[in-house]
PDB file of C-alpha atoms in Angstrom:
ATOM      1  CA  UNK A   1     -14.167   2.880 -15.680  1.00  0.00           C
ATOM      2  CA  UNK A   2     -17.646   1.402 -16.172  1.00  0.00           C
ATOM      3  CA  UNK A   3     -18.336  -2.312 -16.505  1.00  0.00           C
ATOM      4  CA  UNK A   4     -20.340  -3.264 -19.617  1.00  0.00           C
ATOM      5  CA  UNK A   5     -23.005  -5.815 -18.766  1.00  0.00           C
ATOM      6  CA  UNK A   6     -21.990  -8.308 -21.532  1.00  0.00           C
ATOM      7  CA  UNK A   7     -18.495  -8.336 -20.102  1.00  0.00           C
ATOM      8  CA  UNK A   8     -19.877  -8.919 -16.620  1.00  0.00           C
ATOM      9  CA  UNK A   9     -21.501 -12.094 -17.936  1.00  0.00           C
ATOM     10  CA  UNK A  10     -18.261 -13.108 -19.663  1.00  0.00           C
ATOM     11  CA  UNK A  11     -16.039 -12.769 -16.593  1.00  0.00           C
ATOM     12  CA  UNK A  12     -18.487 -14.751 -14.479  1.00  0.00           C
ATOM     13  CA  UNK A  13     -18.040 -17.719 -16.818  1.00  0.00           C
ATOM     14  CA  UNK A  14     -14.242 -17.757 -16.530  1.00  0.00           C
ATOM     15  CA  UNK A  15     -12.410 -19.840 -13.897  1.00  0.00           C
ATOM     16  CA  UNK A  16     -11.254 -18.121 -10.715  1.00  0.00           C
ATOM     17  CA  UNK A  17      -8.336 -15.848 -11.499  1.00  0.00           C
ATOM     18  CA  UNK A  18      -8.213 -13.489  -8.537  1.00  0.00           C
ATOM     19  CA  UNK A  19      -7.765 -13.974  -4.807  1.00  0.00           C
ATOM     20  CA  UNK A  20      -8.203 -11.546  -1.917  1.00  0.00           C
ATOM     21  CA  UNK A  21      -5.829 -11.877   1.044  1.00  0.00           C
ATOM     22  CA  UNK A  22      -7.056 -10.448   4.356  1.00  0.00           C
ATOM     23  CA  UNK A  23      -4.769 -10.394   7.438  1.00  0.00           C
ATOM     24  CA  UNK A  24      -6.801 -10.520  10.657  1.00  0.00           C
ATOM     25  CA  UNK A  25      -5.702  -9.435  14.116  1.00  0.00           C
ATOM     26  CA  UNK A  26      -8.340  -8.772  16.792  1.00  0.00           C
ATOM     27  CA  UNK A  27     -10.955  -7.650  14.269  1.00  0.00           C
ATOM     28  CA  UNK A  28     -13.969  -9.492  15.676  1.00  0.00           C
ATOM     29  CA  UNK A  29     -16.043  -6.288  15.548  1.00  0.00           C
ATOM     30  CA  UNK A  30     -15.058  -5.186  12.029  1.00  0.00           C
ATOM     31  CA  UNK A  31     -14.515  -8.416  10.103  1.00  0.00           C
ATOM     32  CA  UNK A  32     -18.212  -9.088   9.451  1.00  0.00           C
ATOM     33  CA  UNK A  33     -18.468  -5.809   7.529  1.00  0.00           C
ATOM     34  CA  UNK A  34     -15.268  -6.469   5.582  1.00  0.00           C
ATOM     35  CA  UNK A  35     -16.269 -10.010   4.644  1.00  0.00           C
ATOM     36  CA  UNK A  36     -19.778  -8.907   3.688  1.00  0.00           C
ATOM     37  CA  UNK A  37     -18.226  -6.560   1.107  1.00  0.00           C
ATOM     38  CA  UNK A  38     -16.384  -9.544  -0.403  1.00  0.00           C
ATOM     39  CA  UNK A  39     -19.531 -11.669  -0.474  1.00  0.00           C
ATOM     40  CA  UNK A  40     -21.268  -8.754  -2.238  1.00  0.00           C
ATOM     41  CA  UNK A  41     -18.795  -8.769  -5.154  1.00  0.00           C
ATOM     42  CA  UNK A  42     -20.483  -8.957  -8.528  1.00  0.00           C
ATOM     43  CA  UNK A  43     -17.573 -10.983  -9.907  1.00  0.00           C
ATOM     44  CA  UNK A  44     -17.495 -14.747  -9.436  1.00  0.00           C
ATOM     45  CA  UNK A  45     -15.747 -17.056  -8.794  1.00  0.00           C
ATOM     46  CA  UNK A  46     -13.593 -15.644  -5.998  1.00  0.00           C
ATOM     47  CA  UNK A  47     -11.050 -16.964  -3.543  1.00  0.00           C
ATOM     48  CA  UNK A  48     -10.675 -15.173  -0.208  1.00  0.00           C
ATOM     49  CA  UNK A  49      -7.829 -16.039   2.177  1.00  0.00           C
ATOM     50  CA  UNK A  50      -8.324 -15.066   5.834  1.00  0.00           C
ATOM     51  CA  UNK A  51      -5.095 -15.156   7.844  1.00  0.00           C
ATOM     52  CA  UNK A  52      -5.445 -14.948  11.614  1.00  0.00           C
ATOM     53  CA  UNK A  53      -2.328 -13.334  13.056  1.00  0.00           C
ATOM     54  CA  UNK A  54      -2.521 -14.508  16.661  1.00  0.00           C
ATOM     55  CA  UNK A  55      -5.764 -12.795  17.617  1.00  0.00           C
ATOM     56  CA  UNK A  56      -6.690 -12.812  21.292  1.00  0.00           C
ATOM     57  CA  UNK A  57     -10.381 -12.101  20.720  1.00  0.00           C
ATOM     58  CA  UNK A  58     -12.853 -14.209  18.762  1.00  0.00           C
ATOM     59  CA  UNK A  59     -11.453 -13.348  15.315  1.00  0.00           C
ATOM     60  CA  UNK A  60     -10.226 -16.851  14.449  1.00  0.00           C
ATOM     61  CA  UNK A  61     -13.557 -18.414  15.415  1.00  0.00           C
ATOM     62  CA  UNK A  62     -15.321 -15.773  13.339  1.00  0.00           C
ATOM     63  CA  UNK A  63     -13.106 -16.546  10.323  1.00  0.00           C
ATOM     64  CA  UNK A  64     -14.075 -20.202  10.575  1.00  0.00           C
ATOM     65  CA  UNK A  65     -17.746 -19.319  11.020  1.00  0.00           C
ATOM     66  CA  UNK A  66     -17.671 -17.093   7.920  1.00  0.00           C
ATOM     67  CA  UNK A  67     -16.113 -19.922   5.920  1.00  0.00           C
ATOM     68  CA  UNK A  68     -18.771 -22.369   7.112  1.00  0.00           C
ATOM     69  CA  UNK A  69     -21.585 -19.947   6.323  1.00  0.00           C
ATOM     70  CA  UNK A  70     -20.524 -18.454   2.992  1.00  0.00           C
ATOM     71  CA  UNK A  71     -18.221 -20.883   1.187  1.00  0.00           C
ATOM     72  CA  UNK A  72     -19.796 -22.117  -2.028  1.00  0.00           C
ATOM     73  CA  UNK A  73     -18.917 -23.388  -5.475  1.00  0.00           C
ATOM     74  CA  UNK A  74     -18.059 -19.863  -6.640  1.00  0.00           C
ATOM     75  CA  UNK A  75     -16.670 -18.458  -3.365  1.00  0.00           C
ATOM     76  CA  UNK A  76     -13.709 -20.390  -1.992  1.00  0.00           C
ATOM     77  CA  UNK A  77     -12.658 -19.448   1.540  1.00  0.00           C
ATOM     78  CA  UNK A  78      -9.306 -20.424   3.024  1.00  0.00           C
ATOM     79  CA  UNK A  79      -8.723 -19.856   6.734  1.00  0.00           C
ATOM     80  CA  UNK A  80      -5.146 -20.131   7.920  1.00  0.00           C
ATOM     81  CA  UNK A  81      -2.934 -18.833  10.736  1.00  0.00           C
ATOM     82  CA  UNK A  82       0.415 -17.061  10.989  1.00  0.00           C
ATOM     83  CA  UNK A  83       2.192 -16.978  14.352  1.00  0.00           C
ATOM     84  CA  UNK A  84       4.793 -14.358  13.383  1.00  0.00           C
ATOM     85  CA  UNK A  85       3.336 -11.010  14.354  1.00  0.00           C
ATOM     86  CA  UNK A  86       2.707  -8.339  11.778  1.00  0.00           C
ATOM     87  CA  UNK A  87       0.410  -7.819   8.790  1.00  0.00           C
ATOM     88  CA  UNK A  88       3.260  -8.464   6.337  1.00  0.00           C
ATOM     89  CA  UNK A  89       3.923 -11.935   7.721  1.00  0.00           C
ATOM     90  CA  UNK A  90       0.184 -12.622   7.578  1.00  0.00           C
ATOM     91  CA  UNK A  91      -0.071 -11.354   4.004  1.00  0.00           C
ATOM     92  CA  UNK A  92       2.856 -13.519   2.940  1.00  0.00           C
ATOM     93  CA  UNK A  93       1.186 -16.541   4.536  1.00  0.00           C
ATOM     94  CA  UNK A  94      -1.973 -15.701   2.632  1.00  0.00           C
ATOM     95  CA  UNK A  95       0.008 -15.203  -0.566  1.00  0.00           C
ATOM     96  CA  UNK A  96       1.396 -18.730  -0.188  1.00  0.00           C
ATOM     97  CA  UNK A  97      -2.191 -20.034  -0.363  1.00  0.00           C
ATOM     98  CA  UNK A  98      -3.011 -18.212  -3.596  1.00  0.00           C
ATOM     99  CA  UNK A  99      -3.188 -20.249  -6.812  1.00  0.00           C
ATOM    100  CA  UNK A 100      -4.974 -17.607  -8.847  1.00  0.00           C
ATOM    101  CA  UNK A 101      -3.302 -15.472 -11.510  1.00  0.00           C
ATOM    102  CA  UNK A 102      -4.098 -12.195  -9.733  1.00  0.00           C
ATOM    103  CA  UNK A 103      -4.141 -11.141  -6.089  1.00  0.00           C
ATOM    104  CA  UNK A 104      -5.426  -8.181  -4.088  1.00  0.00           C
ATOM    105  CA  UNK A 105      -4.875  -7.329  -0.436  1.00  0.00           C
ATOM    106  CA  UNK A 106      -7.586  -5.938   1.831  1.00  0.00           C
ATOM    107  CA  UNK A 107      -7.208  -4.839   5.447  1.00  0.00           C
ATOM    108  CA  UNK A 108      -9.660  -6.479   7.803  1.00  0.00           C
ATOM    109  CA  UNK A 109     -11.377  -3.221   8.764  1.00  0.00           C
ATOM    110  CA  UNK A 110     -11.899  -1.894   5.217  1.00  0.00           C
ATOM    111  CA  UNK A 111     -14.426  -2.754   2.505  1.00  0.00           C
ATOM    112  CA  UNK A 112     -14.721  -3.119  -1.270  1.00  0.00           C
ATOM    113  CA  UNK A 113     -17.471  -1.615  -3.388  1.00  0.00           C
ATOM    114  CA  UNK A 114     -19.477  -4.427  -5.032  1.00  0.00           C
ATOM    115  CA  UNK A 115     -17.916  -3.921  -8.486  1.00  0.00           C
ATOM    116  CA  UNK A 116     -14.278  -3.846  -7.320  1.00  0.00           C
ATOM    117  CA  UNK A 117     -13.144  -7.294  -8.476  1.00  0.00           C
ATOM    118  CA  UNK A 118     -15.116  -7.047 -11.714  1.00  0.00           C
ATOM    119  CA  UNK A 119     -13.399  -3.729 -12.474  1.00  0.00           C
ATOM    120  CA  UNK A 120      -9.978  -5.211 -11.756  1.00  0.00           C
ATOM    121  CA  UNK A 121     -10.613  -8.204 -14.016  1.00  0.00           C
ATOM    122  CA  UNK A 122     -12.040  -6.009 -16.747  1.00  0.00           C
ATOM    123  CA  UNK A 123      -8.878  -3.895 -16.699  1.00  0.00           C
ATOM    124  CA  UNK A 124      -6.609  -6.948 -16.827  1.00  0.00           C
ATOM    125  CA  UNK A 125      -8.613  -8.331 -19.739  1.00  0.00           C
ATOM    126  CA  UNK A 126      -8.565  -5.039 -21.629  1.00  0.00           C
ATOM    127  CA  UNK A 127      -4.828  -4.599 -21.049  1.00  0.00           C
ATOM    128  CA  UNK A 128      -3.398  -8.075 -21.493  1.00  0.00           C
ATOM    129  CA  UNK A 129       0.164  -6.982 -20.697  1.00  0.00           C
ATOM    130  CA  UNK A 130      -0.731  -5.149 -17.464  1.00  0.00           C
ATOM    131  CA  UNK A 131       1.037  -6.344 -14.326  1.00  0.00           C
ATOM    132  CA  UNK A 132      -0.739  -4.047 -11.860  1.00  0.00           C
ATOM    133  CA  UNK A 133      -4.157  -2.362 -11.833  1.00  0.00           C
ATOM    134  CA  UNK A 134      -4.501   0.510  -9.372  1.00  0.00           C
ATOM    135  CA  UNK A 135      -7.535   2.351  -8.054  1.00  0.00           C
ATOM    136  CA  UNK A 136      -8.634   5.233  -5.864  1.00  0.00           C
ATOM    137  CA  UNK A 137      -9.962   4.843  -2.325  1.00  0.00           C
ATOM    138  CA  UNK A 138     -12.563   6.617  -0.225  1.00  0.00           C
ATOM    139  CA  UNK A 139     -11.444   7.517   3.318  1.00  0.00           C
ATOM    140  CA  UNK A 140     -13.831   7.575   6.263  1.00  0.00           C
ATOM    141  CA  UNK A 141     -12.335   9.516   9.211  1.00  0.00           C
ATOM    142  CA  UNK A 142     -13.599   8.995  12.754  1.00  0.00           C
ATOM    143  CA  UNK A 143     -15.097  12.482  12.601  1.00  0.00           C
ATOM    144  CA  UNK A 144     -16.055  14.560   9.600  1.00  0.00           C
ATOM    145  CA  UNK A 145     -17.096  13.584   6.117  1.00  0.00           C
ATOM    146  CA  UNK A 146     -15.678  10.855   3.872  1.00  0.00           C
ATOM    147  CA  UNK A 147     -13.459  11.972   1.009  1.00  0.00           C
ATOM    148  CA  UNK A 148     -11.730  10.441  -1.977  1.00  0.00           C
ATOM    149  CA  UNK A 149      -8.025  10.206  -1.205  1.00  0.00           C
ATOM    150  CA  UNK A 150      -5.588  11.997  -3.470  1.00  0.00           C
ATOM    151  CA  UNK A 151      -4.275   9.681  -6.165  1.00  0.00           C
ATOM    152  CA  UNK A 152      -1.504  10.056  -8.726  1.00  0.00           C
ATOM    153  CA  UNK A 153      -2.218   7.923 -11.783  1.00  0.00           C
ATOM    154  CA  UNK A 154       1.320   7.087 -12.793  1.00  0.00           C
ATOM    155  CA  UNK A 155       3.612   4.125 -13.384  1.00  0.00           C
ATOM    156  CA  UNK A 156       6.657   6.173 -12.362  1.00  0.00           C
ATOM    157  CA  UNK A 157       8.662   5.523  -9.208  1.00  0.00           C
ATOM    158  CA  UNK A 158       8.889   9.175  -8.138  1.00  0.00           C
ATOM    159  CA  UNK A 159       5.181   9.809  -7.403  1.00  0.00           C
ATOM    160  CA  UNK A 160       5.112   6.595  -5.397  1.00  0.00           C
ATOM    161  CA  UNK A 161       8.075   7.739  -3.278  1.00  0.00           C
ATOM    162  CA  UNK A 162       6.158  10.901  -2.410  1.00  0.00           C
ATOM    163  CA  UNK A 163       2.545   9.691  -2.243  1.00  0.00           C
ATOM    164  CA  UNK A 164       2.566   5.869  -1.920  1.00  0.00           C
ATOM    165  CA  UNK A 165       0.559   5.403  -5.101  1.00  0.00           C
ATOM    166  CA  UNK A 166       0.564   1.611  -4.582  1.00  0.00           C
ATOM    167  CA  UNK A 167      -0.671   1.504  -1.000  1.00  0.00           C
ATOM    168  CA  UNK A 168      -1.892  -1.822   0.403  1.00  0.00           C
ATOM    169  CA  UNK A 169      -5.509  -1.678  -0.769  1.00  0.00           C
ATOM    170  CA  UNK A 170      -4.980   0.456  -3.869  1.00  0.00           C
ATOM    171  CA  UNK A 171      -4.264  -2.268  -6.420  1.00  0.00           C
ATOM    172  CA  UNK A 172      -4.458  -5.826  -7.659  1.00  0.00           C
ATOM    173  CA  UNK A 173      -1.373  -7.435  -9.214  1.00  0.00           C
ATOM    174  CA  UNK A 174      -0.155 -10.540 -10.949  1.00  0.00           C
ATOM    175  CA  UNK A 175       0.527 -13.066  -8.196  1.00  0.00           C
ATOM    176  CA  UNK A 176       3.749 -14.153  -9.903  1.00  0.00           C
ATOM    177  CA  UNK A 177       5.061 -10.569  -9.856  1.00  0.00           C
ATOM    178  CA  UNK A 178       4.390 -10.078  -6.133  1.00  0.00           C
ATOM    179  CA  UNK A 179       6.252 -13.315  -5.457  1.00  0.00           C
ATOM    180  CA  UNK A 180       9.073 -12.454  -7.875  1.00  0.00           C
ATOM    181  CA  UNK A 181       9.879  -9.176  -6.086  1.00  0.00           C
ATOM    182  CA  UNK A 182       9.982 -10.946  -2.708  1.00  0.00           C
ATOM    183  CA  UNK A 183       6.517 -10.403  -1.259  1.00  0.00           C
ATOM    184  CA  UNK A 184       5.875  -8.320   1.834  1.00  0.00           C
ATOM    185  CA  UNK A 185       8.801  -7.213   4.061  1.00  0.00           C
ATOM    186  CA  UNK A 186       8.410  -8.739   7.517  1.00  0.00           C
ATOM    187  CA  UNK A 187      11.186  -6.922   9.409  1.00  0.00           C
ATOM    188  CA  UNK A 188       9.211  -3.762  10.134  1.00  0.00           C
ATOM    189  CA  UNK A 189       5.588  -2.806  10.718  1.00  0.00           C
ATOM    190  CA  UNK A 190       5.196   0.570   8.982  1.00  0.00           C
ATOM    191  CA  UNK A 191       5.600   1.700   5.382  1.00  0.00           C
ATOM    192  CA  UNK A 192       5.872  -1.922   4.342  1.00  0.00           C
ATOM    193  CA  UNK A 193       3.349  -1.296   1.546  1.00  0.00           C
ATOM    194  CA  UNK A 194       5.348   1.727   0.380  1.00  0.00           C
ATOM    195  CA  UNK A 195       8.525  -0.335   0.120  1.00  0.00           C
ATOM    196  CA  UNK A 196       6.768  -3.239  -1.646  1.00  0.00           C
ATOM    197  CA  UNK A 197       5.158  -0.757  -4.023  1.00  0.00           C
ATOM    198  CA  UNK A 198       8.605   0.595  -4.858  1.00  0.00           C
ATOM    199  CA  UNK A 199       9.854  -2.904  -5.683  1.00  0.00           C
ATOM    200  CA  UNK A 200       6.850  -3.503  -7.921  1.00  0.00           C
ATOM    201  CA  UNK A 201       7.440  -0.257  -9.821  1.00  0.00           C
ATOM    202  CA  UNK A 202      11.164  -0.935 -10.131  1.00  0.00           C
ATOM    203  CA  UNK A 203      10.243  -4.288 -11.675  1.00  0.00           C
ATOM    204  CA  UNK A 204       7.513  -3.152 -14.079  1.00  0.00           C
ATOM    205  CA  UNK A 205       6.033  -0.064 -15.655  1.00  0.00           C
ATOM    206  CA  UNK A 206       2.968  -1.909 -16.911  1.00  0.00           C
ATOM    207  CA  UNK A 207       0.448  -0.278 -14.578  1.00  0.00           C
ATOM    208  CA  UNK A 208      -3.175   0.527 -15.462  1.00  0.00           C
ATOM    209  CA  UNK A 209      -5.361   2.844 -13.376  1.00  0.00           C
ATOM    210  CA  UNK A 210      -9.083   2.760 -12.644  1.00  0.00           C
ATOM    211  CA  UNK A 211      -9.508   6.448 -11.912  1.00  0.00           C
ATOM    212  CA  UNK A 212     -13.134   6.274 -10.838  1.00  0.00           C
ATOM    213  CA  UNK A 213     -15.139   5.253  -8.987  1.00  0.00           C
ATOM    214  CA  UNK A 214     -13.237   4.551  -5.731  1.00  0.00           C
ATOM    215  CA  UNK A 215     -13.122   0.782  -5.261  1.00  0.00           C
ATOM    216  CA  UNK A 216     -12.222   0.623  -1.549  1.00  0.00           C
ATOM    217  CA  UNK A 217     -13.585   2.293   1.571  1.00  0.00           C
ATOM    218  CA  UNK A 218     -10.874   2.810   4.195  1.00  0.00           C
ATOM    219  CA  UNK A 219     -12.001   3.442   7.776  1.00  0.00           C
ATOM    220  CA  UNK A 220      -9.632   5.381  10.020  1.00  0.00           C
ATOM    221  CA  UNK A 221      -9.676   4.784  13.756  1.00  0.00           C
ATOM    222  CA  UNK A 222      -7.273   4.675  16.684  1.00  0.00           C
ATOM    223  CA  UNK A 223      -6.042   1.116  16.095  1.00  0.00           C
ATOM    224  CA  UNK A 224      -6.248   1.178  12.294  1.00  0.00           C
ATOM    225  CA  UNK A 225      -3.319  -0.362  10.444  1.00  0.00           C
ATOM    226  CA  UNK A 226      -3.073   2.846   8.407  1.00  0.00           C
ATOM    227  CA  UNK A 227      -3.394   5.311  11.286  1.00  0.00           C
ATOM    228  CA  UNK A 228      -0.301   6.342  13.243  1.00  0.00           C
ATOM    229  CA  UNK A 229       2.007   9.141  14.335  1.00  0.00           C
ATOM    230  CA  UNK A 230       5.507   9.380  12.904  1.00  0.00           C
ATOM    231  CA  UNK A 231       7.805   9.645  15.917  1.00  0.00           C
ATOM    232  CA  UNK A 232       6.718   6.437  17.716  1.00  0.00           C
ATOM    233  CA  UNK A 233       7.104   4.528  14.439  1.00  0.00           C
ATOM    234  CA  UNK A 234      10.252   6.223  13.171  1.00  0.00           C
ATOM    235  CA  UNK A 235      12.514   3.173  13.610  1.00  0.00           C
ATOM    236  CA  UNK A 236      10.294   1.117  11.299  1.00  0.00           C
ATOM    237  CA  UNK A 237      10.024   4.005   8.843  1.00  0.00           C
ATOM    238  CA  UNK A 238      13.799   4.437   8.698  1.00  0.00           C
ATOM    239  CA  UNK A 239      14.191   0.705   8.137  1.00  0.00           C
ATOM    240  CA  UNK A 240      11.732   0.875   5.233  1.00  0.00           C
ATOM    241  CA  UNK A 241      13.694   3.758   3.709  1.00  0.00           C
ATOM    242  CA  UNK A 242      16.967   1.851   4.159  1.00  0.00           C
ATOM    243  CA  UNK A 243      15.421  -1.135   2.352  1.00  0.00           C
ATOM    244  CA  UNK A 244      14.267   1.233  -0.398  1.00  0.00           C
ATOM    245  CA  UNK A 245      17.854   2.442  -0.902  1.00  0.00           C
ATOM    246  CA  UNK A 246      18.900  -1.206  -1.264  1.00  0.00           C
ATOM    247  CA  UNK A 247      16.019  -1.861  -3.698  1.00  0.00           C
ATOM    248  CA  UNK A 248      17.166   1.021  -5.890  1.00  0.00           C
ATOM    249  CA  UNK A 249      20.782  -0.126  -5.777  1.00  0.00           C
ATOM    250  CA  UNK A 250      19.821  -3.664  -6.855  1.00  0.00           C
ATOM    251  CA  UNK A 251      17.692  -2.395  -9.720  1.00  0.00           C
ATOM    252  CA  UNK A 252      18.827  -1.824 -13.292  1.00  0.00           C
ATOM    253  CA  UNK A 253      17.773   1.831 -13.220  1.00  0.00           C
ATOM    254  CA  UNK A 254      20.091   4.349 -14.853  1.00  0.00           C
ATOM    255  CA  UNK A 255      18.957   7.137 -12.475  1.00  0.00           C
ATOM    256  CA  UNK A 256      19.950   5.530  -9.179  1.00  0.00           C
ATOM    257  CA  UNK A 257      21.649   8.677  -7.857  1.00  0.00           C
ATOM    258  CA  UNK A 258      18.468  10.695  -8.396  1.00  0.00           C
ATOM    259  CA  UNK A 259      16.318   8.098  -6.612  1.00  0.00           C
ATOM    260  CA  UNK A 260      18.738   7.910  -3.670  1.00  0.00           C
ATOM    261  CA  UNK A 261      18.506  11.704  -3.376  1.00  0.00           C
ATOM    262  CA  UNK A 262      14.707  11.578  -3.407  1.00  0.00           C
ATOM    263  CA  UNK A 263      14.783   8.936  -0.662  1.00  0.00           C
ATOM    264  CA  UNK A 264      16.948  11.254   1.452  1.00  0.00           C
ATOM    265  CA  UNK A 265      14.397  13.992   0.822  1.00  0.00           C
ATOM    266  CA  UNK A 266      11.694  11.589   2.013  1.00  0.00           C
ATOM    267  CA  UNK A 267      13.718  10.852   5.153  1.00  0.00           C
ATOM    268  CA  UNK A 268      14.102  14.554   5.878  1.00  0.00           C
ATOM    269  CA  UNK A 269      10.350  14.998   5.577  1.00  0.00           C
ATOM    270  CA  UNK A 270       9.989  12.324   8.274  1.00  0.00           C
ATOM    271  CA  UNK A 271      12.495  14.254  10.420  1.00  0.00           C
ATOM    272  CA  UNK A 272      10.402  17.395  10.031  1.00  0.00           C
ATOM    273  CA  UNK A 273       7.182  15.571  10.884  1.00  0.00           C
ATOM    274  CA  UNK A 274       8.762  14.099  14.021  1.00  0.00           C
ATOM    275  CA  UNK A 275       9.952  17.581  15.009  1.00  0.00           C
ATOM    276  CA  UNK A 276       6.422  18.896  14.456  1.00  0.00           C
ATOM    277  CA  UNK A 277       5.263  16.230  16.916  1.00  0.00           C
ATOM    278  CA  UNK A 278       7.777  17.727  19.387  1.00  0.00           C
ATOM    279  CA  UNK A 279       9.840  14.542  19.448  1.00  0.00           C
ATOM    280  CA  UNK A 280      13.609  14.357  19.916  1.00  0.00           C
ATOM    281  CA  UNK A 281      13.595  11.940  16.997  1.00  0.00           C
ATOM    282  CA  UNK A 282      13.212  14.907  14.651  1.00  0.00           C
ATOM    283  CA  UNK A 283      16.679  16.404  15.297  1.00  0.00           C
ATOM    284  CA  UNK A 284      18.198  12.892  15.472  1.00  0.00           C
ATOM    285  CA  UNK A 285      16.879  11.931  12.037  1.00  0.00           C
ATOM    286  CA  UNK A 286      17.899  15.350  10.720  1.00  0.00           C
ATOM    287  CA  UNK A 287      21.523  14.720  11.729  1.00  0.00           C
ATOM    288  CA  UNK A 288      21.466  11.195  10.294  1.00  0.00           C
ATOM    289  CA  UNK A 289      20.110  12.465   6.995  1.00  0.00           C
ATOM    290  CA  UNK A 290      22.587  15.315   6.697  1.00  0.00           C
ATOM    291  CA  UNK A 291      25.457  12.906   7.394  1.00  0.00           C
ATOM    292  CA  UNK A 292      24.213  10.696   4.554  1.00  0.00           C
ATOM    293  CA  UNK A 293      24.101  13.763   2.279  1.00  0.00           C
ATOM    294  CA  UNK A 294      27.759  14.615   2.920  1.00  0.00           C
ATOM    295  CA  UNK A 295      29.465  15.747  -0.259  1.00  0.00           C
ATOM    296  CA  UNK A 296      26.232  16.570  -2.133  1.00  0.00           C
ATOM    297  CA  UNK A 297      26.084  20.366  -2.320  1.00  0.00           C
ATOM    298  CA  UNK A 298      22.504  20.477  -3.561  1.00  0.00           C
ATOM    299  CA  UNK A 299      21.242  18.247  -0.763  1.00  0.00           C
ATOM    300  CA  UNK A 300      23.248  20.095   1.888  1.00  0.00           C
ATOM    301  CA  UNK A 301      21.467  23.283   0.809  1.00  0.00           C
ATOM    302  CA  UNK A 302      18.010  21.858   0.122  1.00  0.00           C
ATOM    303  CA  UNK A 303      17.410  19.395   2.972  1.00  0.00           C
ATOM    304  CA  UNK A 304      17.631  21.914   5.870  1.00  0.00           C
ATOM    305  CA  UNK A 305      15.000  23.998   4.075  1.00  0.00           C
ATOM    306  CA  UNK A 306      12.760  20.930   3.802  1.00  0.00           C
ATOM    307  CA  UNK A 307      13.207  20.200   7.509  1.00  0.00           C
ATOM    308  CA  UNK A 308      12.222  23.705   8.571  1.00  0.00           C
ATOM    309  CA  UNK A 309       9.353  23.934   6.103  1.00  0.00           C
ATOM    310  CA  UNK A 310       7.796  20.613   7.194  1.00  0.00           C
ATOM    311  CA  UNK A 311       8.426  21.362  10.891  1.00  0.00           C
ATOM    312  CA  UNK A 312       6.404  24.543  10.532  1.00  0.00           C
ATOM    313  CA  UNK A 313       3.500  22.715   8.937  1.00  0.00           C
ATOM    314  CA  UNK A 314       4.302  23.285   5.266  1.00  0.00           C
ATOM    315  CA  UNK A 315       2.995  20.921   2.604  1.00  0.00           C
ATOM    316  CA  UNK A 316       3.659  20.238  -1.068  1.00  0.00           C
ATOM    317  CA  UNK A 317       7.464  20.329  -1.125  1.00  0.00           C
ATOM    318  CA  UNK A 318       7.546  17.085  -3.156  1.00  0.00           C
ATOM    319  CA  UNK A 319       7.025  19.013  -6.407  1.00  0.00           C
ATOM    320  CA  UNK A 320      10.049  21.163  -5.706  1.00  0.00           C
ATOM    321  CA  UNK A 321      12.092  18.126  -4.703  1.00  0.00           C
ATOM    322  CA  UNK A 322      11.415  16.272  -7.952  1.00  0.00           C
ATOM    323  CA  UNK A 323      12.441  19.315  -9.993  1.00  0.00           C
ATOM    324  CA  UNK A 324      15.597  20.099  -8.048  1.00  0.00           C
ATOM    325  CA  UNK A 325      17.063  16.699  -7.278  1.00  0.00           C
ATOM    326  CA  UNK A 326      18.263  15.580 -10.692  1.00  0.00           C
TER     327      UNK A 326
END
């Protein structure tokens, strides 16, 4: 999606309608780069909310210094703190400070391309009934070359269950919608964006996609929010999946049984990944998942195959799962 220059002038004249919430925990070295990408946005006015989450380095002081240096008539900067640990608690605190119609969430070690907010606002203006505007991201690994992450441009729940189409930095949404579905889950530290994305898609199908260019650069490193192994985080992952089952059950969907089956498939994939990491959690999660599938002949046949296939390094079983698990 390209941004016509007359429209760029138009959006700059409108009052602030979008906020960016950034949770910050010990990001003194990376935050300058992240904030610089916000300052470089071609869209104005903007509101950025920096939420320090109990940093033990100089992150909070840096947040305050950035506010003092860059806040202006068309760039509002709110600095606040959240004592409850976890990015979700910090994002919810930031969300409580947002008065704008739209909100986006950026991790404190990632960056926006300069046109990101303008592209979001253009899409919302073109599609007046849109609740969510999604985008692609560019991933920068610690070694190797950057690449554009795989994206599925869909408003359906199923692709999100498999691929997390609405990951943390992949969209902007109506602030009222994020609040209406309950905001970020604070009880676990992994897959929280996946579970929130599910709630958003259960609540609305009005999703618009900016297919190109990528709007966010995501930097992977050892202590990245997005970088982790499965086995050490399996308790949080299982909790997210359990919440997803509850989300589906509370929804008004007519295909609840199908979605529950797909969530069990997702859980078995996690079991296989843990087994591939040579963790005892793999067989444990396998047994838990098979117990949950009791009485479902299709699942009792299909899930062991998924476990073995993923354990051996196989990929791409999601396509088969969506076709089989009706």
